[in-house]
Amino acid sequence: EAPPKLEENPAEAFTDSSLFAHWGQELSPEHRRLALKQFQYYGYNAYLSDRLPLDRALPDLRPSACRNLTFPESLPEVSIVFIFVNEALSVILRSIRSAIDRTPAHLLKEIILVDDNSNNEELKEKLQQYVDEVNAHKPGFIKVVRHSRQEGLIRSRVSGWRAASAPVVALFDAHVEFNVGWAEPVLTRIKENRKRVISPSFDNIKYDNFEIEEYPLSAQGFDWELWCRYLNPPKSWWKLENTTAPIRSPALIGCFIVDREYFQEIGLLDEGMEVYGGENVELGIRVWQCGGSVEVLPCSRIAHIERAHKPYTEDLTAHVRRNALRVAEVWMDEFKSHVYMAWNIPQEDSGIDIGDISERKALRKKLQCKTFRWYLVSVYPEMRMYSDTVAYGVLQNSLKSDLCLDQGPDTENIPIMYICHGMTPQ
């Protein structure tokens, strides 16, 4: 059904929205209003997505040498898990379709859809209709797991893993498109060593016009707030002069592929975390410290929509911060102070309830994992360390307590007085 009309003057063309910067100039005001309403809801251009073919072609952005590689005849099967909450139906269907079209049929055992309690009606009836049509030709090929209450991205991924039956599980968002040849390099690496957790190389589906933007090859890391970020591949990778070689990676940006049983042995994801954020960094740290490895494969490429805004929750930052402190307390030893400092909160009596971490600490002991210092030296030497910090926090004015010292807008970072907001510049 059409979303309710906005109360604006119909003559206004909404030209100030970022949605219309590179797209939609020729639309009528009525259609612009509809597109904008959907954009505000989804964080991407669902109006355009609904008008694109589900089986659209993607440019092959793999390094050219990837096309000459050969892979073993017998590779393990994979279950692909898609997680979503109130995602546009056309975007989910395109994710499913690209997975089916670009994964060799003998390697794709099943697709699992995890609906984290969406309230969008389309995702019940119409999605089920599509699933039934596919399953009529291939019984049980698409499984649907529906949560009766919202569990968040982290626990949803674990639900998807529980429903999977193939030896390898690929955990993805439901707003991706798989590129040609993505599966064979991944399954080959996991077959050689089941303790490898693999990320594909990501390209961007632009949220406004759905064009594919090529991203450079990268490793995946994080800052001390535990927000994930792309990194330059390490020097050791460049020295190989081989663009098809796996890139050793300190962490994971989000979507990953893992041996199903190994994932359980290593402790799945931390289900004591809330909603979203930090679970991928925690998994990367844990895999490395506990005897596994993480790598990004240049020959496996996936395009992913980077939304203009995330739909999960109003206060995403509070969840990421809480999750980051859980990681710090379980895995980071004496370096946990860096996480508290990055979030600008005191280490003692932070006022943040991070929940029970005794099980995660017991897991670390059971797996006989290495120290975080080992991880920083051996896996993530690019991460900057801070020692001999005397104090951290804000410098507040004693006469007018709502003013703080701030780095200011000038390039020389000349300090200024500014309203206290507690973010990084202060």
Tab-separated table of N, CA and C in Angstrom, residues 11 98 113 127 206 323 325 349:
chain	number	residue	atom	x	y	z
A	11	ALA	N	3.794	21.494	-4.308
A	11	ALA	CA	4.718	22.121	-5.269
A	11	ALA	C	6.175	21.933	-4.852
A	98	SER	N	20.316	-13.185	-6.222
A	98	SER	CA	21.737	-13.138	-6.600
A	98	SER	C	22.507	-14.302	-5.970
A	113	LEU	N	16.176	-17.430	5.973
A	113	LEU	CA	15.775	-16.039	6.195
A	113	LEU	C	15.410	-15.879	7.666
A	127	LEU	N	6.382	-12.241	1.033
A	127	LEU	CA	7.651	-12.970	1.133
A	127	LEU	C	7.376	-14.473	1.211
A	206	LYS	N	25.209	2.069	-3.953
A	206	LYS	CA	24.891	3.414	-3.477
A	206	LYS	C	23.421	3.496	-3.067
A	323	ASN	N	28.364	-2.790	24.273
A	323	ASN	CA	28.974	-3.988	23.709
A	323	ASN	C	30.499	-3.892	23.721
A	325	LEU	N	32.373	-2.317	25.814
A	325	LEU	CA	32.898	-2.522	27.174
A	325	LEU	C	32.904	-4.005	27.544
A	349	ASP	N	33.230	2.382	38.252
A	349	ASP	CA	31.865	2.916	38.360
A	349	ASP	C	31.444	3.698	37.109
